[in-house]
PDB file of C-alpha atoms and ligand atoms in Angstrom:
ATOM      1  CA  MET A 286       0.000   0.000   0.000  1.00 74.00           C
ATOM      2  CA  ALA A 287       1.339   3.461  -0.907  1.00 91.00           C
ATOM      3  CA  TYR A 288       1.465   5.975   1.917  1.00 95.00           C
ATOM      4  CA  LYS A 289       0.867   9.639   1.110  1.00 96.00           C
ATOM      5  CA  ILE A 290       3.932  11.636   2.067  1.00 96.00           C
ATOM      6  CA  ALA A 291       3.960  15.415   2.264  1.00 97.00           C
ATOM      7  CA  ILE A 292       7.449  16.676   1.504  1.00 97.00           C
ATOM      8  CA  ILE A 293       8.263  20.090   2.903  1.00 98.00           C
ATOM      9  CA  VAL A 294      11.441  21.615   1.509  1.00 98.00           C
ATOM     10  CA  GLY A 295      13.017  24.393   3.556  1.00 98.00           C
ATOM     11  CA  SER A 296      14.533  26.161   0.543  1.00 98.00           C
ATOM     12  CA  LEU A 297      12.805  28.378  -1.996  1.00 98.00           C
ATOM     13  CA  ARG A 298      15.814  28.354  -4.302  1.00 97.00           C
ATOM     14  CA  GLU A 299      15.150  27.221  -7.866  1.00 93.00           C
ATOM     15  CA  GLY A 300      18.166  24.893  -7.979  1.00 95.00           C
ATOM     16  CA  SER A 301      17.947  23.802  -4.329  1.00 98.00           C
ATOM     17  CA  ILE A 302      20.028  20.727  -3.519  1.00 98.00           C
ATOM     18  CA  ASN A 303      17.509  19.850  -0.813  1.00 98.00           C
ATOM     19  CA  ARG A 304      14.674  19.885  -3.342  1.00 96.00           C
ATOM     20  CA  LYS A 305      16.758  17.619  -5.582  1.00 96.00           C
ATOM     21  CA  VAL A 306      17.381  15.234  -2.691  1.00 96.00           C
ATOM     22  CA  ALA A 307      13.625  15.236  -1.982  1.00 95.00           C
ATOM     23  CA  ARG A 308      12.898  14.522  -5.647  1.00 91.00           C
ATOM     24  CA  SER A 309      15.394  11.653  -5.617  1.00 91.00           C
ATOM     25  CA  ILE A 310      13.673  10.118  -2.577  1.00 88.00           C
ATOM     26  CA  CYS A 311      10.325  10.283  -4.426  1.00 84.00           C
ATOM     27  CA  GLY A 312      11.903   8.650  -7.470  1.00 81.00           C
ATOM     28  CA  LEU A 313      13.422   5.825  -5.431  1.00 78.00           C
ATOM     29  CA  ARG A 314      10.309   4.838  -3.537  1.00 64.00           C
ATOM     30  CA  ASN A 315       7.372   5.735  -5.753  1.00 62.00           C
ATOM     31  CA  ASP A 316       5.907   2.231  -5.555  1.00 73.00           C
ATOM     32  CA  ASN A 317       4.905   2.564  -1.921  1.00 86.00           C
ATOM     33  CA  LEU A 318       5.537   6.187  -1.008  1.00 90.00           C
ATOM     34  CA  ASP A 319       3.187   8.528  -2.839  1.00 92.00           C
ATOM     35  CA  CYS A 320       5.106  11.792  -2.445  1.00 93.00           C
ATOM     36  CA  SER A 321       3.896  15.349  -3.003  1.00 94.00           C
ATOM     37  CA  MET A 322       5.956  18.480  -2.568  1.00 95.00           C
ATOM     38  CA  ILE A 323       4.031  20.992  -0.499  1.00 97.00           C
ATOM     39  CA  GLU A 324       4.954  24.549  -1.404  1.00 97.00           C
ATOM     40  CA  ILE A 325       5.625  26.971   1.450  1.00 98.00           C
ATOM     41  CA  GLY A 326       7.018  30.038  -0.319  1.00 98.00           C
ATOM     42  CA  ASP A 327       3.641  31.780  -0.559  1.00 98.00           C
ATOM     43  CA  LEU A 328       2.597  31.360   3.079  1.00 98.00           C
ATOM     44  CA  PRO A 329       2.035  34.719   4.755  1.00 98.00           C
ATOM     45  CA  LEU A 330       4.006  35.102   7.983  1.00 98.00           C
ATOM     46  CA  TYR A 331       2.228  33.444  10.877  1.00 98.00           C
ATOM     47  CA  ASN A 332       0.153  35.855  12.958  1.00 98.00           C
ATOM     48  CA  GLN A 333      -2.039  34.502  15.734  1.00 97.00           C
ATOM     49  CA  ASP A 334      -4.565  37.304  15.138  1.00 97.00           C
ATOM     50  CA  LEU A 335      -5.483  35.562  11.870  1.00 97.00           C
ATOM     51  CA  ASP A 336      -6.324  32.176  13.444  1.00 95.00           C
ATOM     52  CA  SER A 337     -10.053  32.855  13.168  1.00 93.00           C
ATOM     53  CA  ASN A 338      -9.808  34.151   9.598  1.00 96.00           C
ATOM     54  CA  SER A 339      -6.853  32.358   8.039  1.00 97.00           C
ATOM     55  CA  PRO A 340      -5.361  33.399   4.695  1.00 98.00           C
ATOM     56  CA  GLU A 341      -6.239  30.989   1.872  1.00 98.00           C
ATOM     57  CA  GLN A 342      -2.597  29.937   1.547  1.00 98.00           C
ATOM     58  CA  TRP A 343      -2.590  28.752   5.172  1.00 98.00           C
ATOM     59  CA  VAL A 344      -5.822  26.844   4.582  1.00 98.00           C
ATOM     60  CA  ARG A 345      -4.403  25.194   1.454  1.00 98.00           C
ATOM     61  CA  PHE A 346      -1.176  24.230   3.266  1.00 98.00           C
ATOM     62  CA  ARG A 347      -3.037  22.795   6.270  1.00 98.00           C
ATOM     63  CA  GLU A 348      -5.302  20.749   3.986  1.00 98.00           C
ATOM     64  CA  GLN A 349      -2.383  19.361   2.003  1.00 98.00           C
ATOM     65  CA  VAL A 350      -0.396  18.322   5.072  1.00 98.00           C
ATOM     66  CA  GLY A 351      -3.549  17.132   6.829  1.00 98.00           C
ATOM     67  CA  GLN A 352      -4.243  14.603   4.060  1.00 98.00           C
ATOM     68  CA  ALA A 353      -0.785  13.031   4.332  1.00 98.00           C
ATOM     69  CA  ASP A 354       0.129   9.826   6.183  1.00 98.00           C
ATOM     70  CA  GLY A 355       3.604  11.148   6.935  1.00 98.00           C
ATOM     71  CA  VAL A 356       5.837  14.175   6.541  1.00 98.00           C
ATOM     72  CA  LEU A 357       9.356  14.366   5.180  1.00 97.00           C
ATOM     73  CA  PHE A 358      11.314  17.520   5.957  1.00 98.00           C
ATOM     74  CA  CYS A 359      14.192  18.229   3.561  1.00 98.00           C
ATOM     75  CA  SER A 360      15.991  21.385   4.496  1.00 98.00           C
ATOM     76  CA  PRO A 361      19.128  23.426   4.295  1.00 98.00           C
ATOM     77  CA  GLU A 362      20.688  24.918   7.395  1.00 98.00           C
ATOM     78  CA  TYR A 363      20.723  28.697   7.615  1.00 98.00           C
ATOM     79  CA  ASN A 364      23.112  30.147  10.180  1.00 98.00           C
ATOM     80  CA  ARG A 365      23.155  26.859  12.071  1.00 98.00           C
ATOM     81  CA  GLY A 366      19.384  26.726  12.335  1.00 98.00           C
ATOM     82  CA  ILE A 367      16.017  26.236  10.568  1.00 98.00           C
ATOM     83  CA  PRO A 368      15.442  28.540   7.583  1.00 98.00           C
ATOM     84  CA  GLY A 369      12.754  31.103   8.423  1.00 98.00           C
ATOM     85  CA  VAL A 370      10.408  29.921   5.658  1.00 98.00           C
ATOM     86  CA  LEU A 371      10.346  26.420   7.081  1.00 98.00           C
ATOM     87  CA  LYS A 372       9.811  27.603  10.657  1.00 98.00           C
ATOM     88  CA  ASN A 373       6.965  29.767   9.390  1.00 98.00           C
ATOM     89  CA  ALA A 374       5.364  26.752   7.658  1.00 98.00           C
ATOM     90  CA  ILE A 375       5.718  24.673  10.819  1.00 98.00           C
ATOM     91  CA  ASP A 376       4.066  27.434  12.863  1.00 98.00           C
ATOM     92  CA  VAL A 377       1.236  27.827  10.321  1.00 98.00           C
ATOM     93  CA  GLY A 378       0.531  24.075  10.303  1.00 98.00           C
ATOM     94  CA  SER A 379       0.628  23.836  14.087  1.00 98.00           C
ATOM     95  CA  ARG A 380      -2.274  26.231  14.695  1.00 98.00           C
ATOM     96  CA  PRO A 381      -5.043  27.053  15.646  1.00 96.00           C
ATOM     97  CA  TYR A 382      -4.246  25.518  19.030  1.00 96.00           C
ATOM     98  CA  GLY A 383      -5.473  21.933  19.213  1.00 96.00           C
ATOM     99  CA  GLN A 384      -5.843  21.609  15.442  1.00 97.00           C
ATOM    100  CA  SER A 385      -2.245  20.997  14.402  1.00 98.00           C
ATOM    101  CA  VAL A 386      -2.003  19.139  11.108  1.00 98.00           C
ATOM    102  CA  PHE A 387       1.291  17.633  12.252  1.00 98.00           C
ATOM    103  CA  ASP A 388      -0.142  15.900  15.310  1.00 98.00           C
ATOM    104  CA  LYS A 389       0.785  12.166  15.411  1.00 98.00           C
ATOM    105  CA  LYS A 390       2.117  12.144  11.844  1.00 98.00           C
ATOM    106  CA  PRO A 391       5.263  10.059  11.399  1.00 98.00           C
ATOM    107  CA  ALA A 392       8.146  12.147  10.100  1.00 98.00           C
ATOM    108  CA  ALA A 393      11.697  11.967   8.817  1.00 98.00           C
ATOM    109  CA  ILE A 394      14.222  14.764   8.629  1.00 98.00           C
ATOM    110  CA  VAL A 395      16.912  15.183   5.986  1.00 98.00           C
ATOM    111  CA  THR A 396      19.304  18.114   5.826  1.00 98.00           C
ATOM    112  CA  ALA A 397      21.770  18.627   2.994  1.00 98.00           C
ATOM    113  CA  SER A 398      24.590  21.124   2.665  1.00 98.00           C
ATOM    114  CA  PRO A 399      27.748  21.674   0.651  1.00 98.00           C
ATOM    115  CA  GLY A 400      29.386  22.074   4.069  1.00 98.00           C
ATOM    116  CA  SER A 401      30.894  19.219   6.013  1.00 97.00           C
ATOM    117  CA  ILE A 402      28.446  18.932   8.919  1.00 97.00           C
ATOM    118  CA  GLY A 403      25.416  18.462   6.687  1.00 98.00           C
ATOM    119  CA  GLY A 404      22.991  20.836   8.405  1.00 98.00           C
ATOM    120  CA  PHE A 405      23.191  19.072  11.772  1.00 98.00           C
ATOM    121  CA  GLY A 406      22.021  22.216  13.603  1.00 98.00           C
ATOM    122  CA  ALA A 407      18.926  22.696  11.446  1.00 98.00           C
ATOM    123  CA  ASN A 408      18.150  18.984  11.564  1.00 98.00           C
ATOM    124  CA  HIS A 409      18.028  19.010  15.343  1.00 98.00           C
ATOM    125  CA  GLN A 410      16.037  22.227  15.520  1.00 98.00           C
ATOM    126  CA  ILE A 411      13.399  20.560  13.317  1.00 98.00           C
ATOM    127  CA  ARG A 412      13.528  17.533  15.651  1.00 98.00           C
ATOM    128  CA  GLN A 413      13.039  19.840  18.620  1.00 98.00           C
ATOM    129  CA  ALA A 414       9.900  21.321  17.040  1.00 98.00           C
ATOM    130  CA  ALA A 415       8.683  17.816  16.133  1.00 98.00           C
ATOM    131  CA  VAL A 416       8.765  16.803  19.808  1.00 98.00           C
ATOM    132  CA  PHE A 417       6.319  19.573  20.689  1.00 98.00           C
ATOM    133  CA  LEU A 418       4.280  18.800  17.567  1.00 98.00           C
ATOM    134  CA  ASN A 419       3.849  15.201  18.793  1.00 98.00           C
ATOM    135  CA  MET A 420       5.337  13.722  15.608  1.00 98.00           C
ATOM    136  CA  PRO A 421       7.001  10.317  15.895  1.00 98.00           C
ATOM    137  CA  VAL A 422      10.289  11.079  14.124  1.00 98.00           C
ATOM    138  CA  MET A 423      12.337   8.289  12.564  1.00 98.00           C
ATOM    139  CA  GLN A 424      15.550   8.147  14.597  1.00 97.00           C
ATOM    140  CA  ALA A 425      17.787   6.280  12.192  1.00 96.00           C
ATOM    141  CA  PRO A 426      19.297   6.474   9.716  1.00 96.00           C
ATOM    142  CA  GLU A 427      20.140  10.060  10.587  1.00 96.00           C
ATOM    143  CA  ALA A 428      20.594  12.183   7.485  1.00 97.00           C
ATOM    144  CA  TYR A 429      23.046  15.033   7.839  1.00 98.00           C
ATOM    145  CA  LEU A 430      24.154  15.046   4.215  1.00 98.00           C
ATOM    146  CA  GLY A 431      27.457  16.890   3.905  1.00 98.00           C
ATOM    147  CA  HIS A 432      29.452  17.824   0.793  1.00 98.00           C
ATOM    148  CA  VAL A 433      26.316  17.796  -1.392  1.00 98.00           C
ATOM    149  CA  THR A 434      26.702  20.052  -4.431  1.00 97.00           C
ATOM    150  CA  ASP A 435      25.203  20.391  -7.906  1.00 97.00           C
ATOM    151  CA  ASP A 436      27.779  17.781  -8.977  1.00 97.00           C
ATOM    152  CA  SER A 437      25.995  15.197  -6.816  1.00 97.00           C
ATOM    153  CA  PHE A 438      23.077  15.191  -9.299  1.00 96.00           C
ATOM    154  CA  ASP A 439      22.622  14.222 -12.947  1.00 93.00           C
ATOM    155  CA  GLU A 440      21.041  16.432 -15.665  1.00 92.00           C
ATOM    156  CA  SER A 441      17.549  15.375 -14.602  1.00 90.00           C
ATOM    157  CA  GLY A 442      18.255  16.550 -11.053  1.00 90.00           C
ATOM    158  CA  CYS A 443      18.423  13.074  -9.506  1.00 90.00           C
ATOM    159  CA  LEU A 444      21.270  11.747  -7.379  1.00 94.00           C
ATOM    160  CA  LYS A 445      24.126  10.148  -9.312  1.00 95.00           C
ATOM    161  CA  GLU A 446      25.060   6.564  -8.510  1.00 95.00           C
ATOM    162  CA  GLY A 447      27.322   6.414  -5.462  1.00 95.00           C
ATOM    163  CA  PRO A 448      27.399   6.272  -1.671  1.00 95.00           C
ATOM    164  CA  LEU A 449      24.998   9.215  -1.238  1.00 95.00           C
ATOM    165  CA  LYS A 450      22.366   7.574  -3.429  1.00 95.00           C
ATOM    166  CA  GLU A 451      22.806   4.320  -1.493  1.00 94.00           C
ATOM    167  CA  LEU A 452      22.319   6.179   1.776  1.00 94.00           C
ATOM    168  CA  ILE A 453      19.182   7.853   0.438  1.00 94.00           C
ATOM    169  CA  LYS A 454      17.862   4.500  -0.809  1.00 92.00           C
ATOM    170  CA  GLY A 455      18.291   3.063   2.683  1.00 93.00           C
ATOM    171  CA  LEU A 456      16.580   6.099   4.170  1.00 94.00           C
ATOM    172  CA  ALA A 457      13.609   5.860   1.793  1.00 92.00           C
ATOM    173  CA  HIS A 458      13.124   2.163   2.672  1.00 92.00           C
ATOM    174  CA  ALA A 459      13.472   2.870   6.383  1.00 94.00           C
ATOM    175  CA  PHE A 460      10.973   5.723   6.174  1.00 95.00           C
ATOM    176  CA  HIS A 461       8.410   3.539   4.437  1.00 94.00           C
ATOM    177  CA  ASP A 462       8.852   0.889   7.158  1.00 95.00           C
ATOM    178  CA  TRP A 463       8.583   3.563   9.876  1.00 97.00           C
ATOM    179  CA  VAL A 464       5.350   5.027   8.474  1.00 97.00           C
ATOM    180  CA  HIS A 465       3.942   1.521   8.001  1.00 96.00           C
ATOM    181  CA  MET A 466       4.846   0.479  11.556  1.00 97.00           C
ATOM    182  CA  ILE A 467       3.195   3.552  13.081  1.00 97.00           C
ATOM    183  CA  HIS A 468      -0.033   3.224  11.080  1.00 97.00           C
ATOM    184  CA  GLU A 469      -0.234  -0.552  11.379  1.00 96.00           C
ATOM    185  CA  SER A 470       0.322  -0.548  15.137  1.00 96.00           C
ATOM    186  CA  ARG A 471      -2.390   2.108  15.558  1.00 95.00           C
ATOM    187  CA  ARG A 472      -4.756   0.032  13.436  1.00 94.00           C
ATOM    188  CA  LEU A 473      -4.072  -3.115  15.494  1.00 96.00           C
ATOM    189  CA  LEU A 474      -4.501  -1.224  18.767  1.00 94.00           C
ATOM    190  CA  ALA A 475      -7.833   0.177  17.573  1.00 92.00           C
ATOM    191  CA  GLU A 476      -8.906  -3.350  16.554  1.00 93.00           C
ATOM    192  CA  ASP A 477      -7.884  -4.733  19.970  1.00 91.00           C
ATOM    193  CA  SER A 478      -9.838  -2.014  21.772  1.00 91.00           C
ATOM    194  CA  ALA A 479     -12.895  -2.700  19.624  1.00 89.00           C
ATOM    195  CA  HIS A 480     -12.680  -6.459  20.400  1.00 89.00           C
ATOM    196  CA  ALA A 481     -12.210  -5.761  24.103  1.00 89.00           C
ATOM    197  CA  ALA A 482     -15.234  -3.434  24.118  1.00 88.00           C
ATOM    198  CA  GLU A 483     -17.329  -6.049  22.289  1.00 89.00           C
ATOM    199  CA  ALA A 484     -16.274  -8.802  24.697  1.00 90.00           C
ATOM    200  CA  LYS A 485     -17.137  -6.561  27.666  1.00 89.00           C
ATOM    201  CA  ALA A 486     -20.551  -5.778  26.195  1.00 90.00           C
ATOM    202  CA  HIS A 487     -21.325  -9.515  25.862  1.00 87.00           C
ATOM    203  CA  ALA A 488     -19.927 -10.506  29.260  1.00 83.00           C
TER     204      ALA A 488
HETATM  205  C1  FMN B 269      21.445  32.670   4.687  1.00 84.96           C
HETATM  206  C2  FMN B 269      22.306  31.433   4.521  1.00 84.96           C
HETATM  207  C3  FMN B 269      22.856  30.849   5.637  1.00 84.96           C
HETATM  208  C4  FMN B 269      23.589  29.667   5.512  1.00 84.96           C
HETATM  209  N1  FMN B 269      24.054  29.045   6.636  1.00 84.96           N
HETATM  210  C5  FMN B 269      24.589  27.808   6.533  1.00 84.96           C
HETATM  211  C6  FMN B 269      24.863  27.047   7.703  1.00 84.96           C
HETATM  212  O1  FMN B 269      24.644  27.455   8.828  1.00 84.96           O
HETATM  213  N2  FMN B 269      25.374  25.806   7.540  1.00 84.96           N
HETATM  214  C7  FMN B 269      25.608  25.264   6.290  1.00 84.96           C
HETATM  215  O2  FMN B 269      26.035  24.124   6.210  1.00 84.96           O
HETATM  216  N3  FMN B 269      25.373  25.977   5.170  1.00 84.96           N
HETATM  217  C8  FMN B 269      24.852  27.232   5.260  1.00 84.96           C
HETATM  218  N4  FMN B 269      24.534  27.941   4.129  1.00 84.96           N
HETATM  219  C9  FMN B 269      24.880  27.368   2.812  1.00 84.96           C
HETATM  220  C10 FMN B 269      23.771  26.420   2.351  1.00 84.96           C
HETATM  221  O3  FMN B 269      23.977  25.156   2.925  1.00 84.96           O
HETATM  222  C11 FMN B 269      23.807  26.321   0.830  1.00 84.96           C
HETATM  223  O4  FMN B 269      23.557  27.562   0.242  1.00 84.96           O
HETATM  224  C12 FMN B 269      22.783  25.293   0.331  1.00 84.96           C
HETATM  225  O5  FMN B 269      22.977  25.071  -1.031  1.00 84.96           O
HETATM  226  C13 FMN B 269      21.372  25.797   0.591  1.00 84.96           C
HETATM  227  O6  FMN B 269      20.460  24.764   0.359  1.00 84.96           O
HETATM  228  P1  FMN B 269      19.597  24.669  -0.980  1.00 84.96           P
HETATM  229  O7  FMN B 269      20.577  24.359  -2.102  1.00 84.96           O
HETATM  230  O8  FMN B 269      18.663  23.535  -0.749  1.00 84.96           O
HETATM  231  O9  FMN B 269      18.947  25.983  -1.211  1.00 84.96           O
HETATM  232  C14 FMN B 269      23.825  29.119   4.228  1.00 84.96           C
HETATM  233  C15 FMN B 269      23.273  29.765   3.098  1.00 84.96           C
HETATM  234  C16 FMN B 269      22.522  30.884   3.240  1.00 84.96           C
HETATM  235  C17 FMN B 269      21.906  31.525   2.025  1.00 84.96           C
END
């Protein structure tokens, strides 16, 4: 069964390496991960005053993420942290209070950079937000992708053969298994509770 995955890329740049990594993940796992890129560049800055009358872009974003079975964050690191556009999208999706579209959704976090520490700082700031958002985040494999440049991709924008592609393949498989485990265990728990309630009713 294909799980719907909302991919949120933390870069608005046309030639973003993070967008290319995201696209490569979609390409590698399109048989059982049904990936859609959710655009965040048009989201007005979050303002709590607008919770009761949200801009249409916020509504569209919340609907798109809300329909997904899981969320994949693919982001650069800006000044050792989360790019503002991504933080804004996270804030928009998390509100109004009690109606977060991220709640309980399994997630994975990938950060890519031409630098050597692969966006570690941004990766962990996203993880920090995900704790509060109540998202079960895949712990391993961790994906701080360092030394990623335009040369890492072919003309179609997909990862060239090599260790990075192998790592991403492993990550895509692991993410599918993670999303499946979360949804399947919830389904089984719900089934168990229903059986228990039925047995109690007939006791
Ligand atoms: C405002 C800004 C801040 C940056 N800060 C970092 C940083 O803290 N760590 C890092 O590894 N790279 C940093 N970079 C370099 C980015 O990793 C690089 O531009 C990368 O290609 C951006 O990702 P993208 O290609 O997906 O847009 C920064 C770039 C910009 C524009």
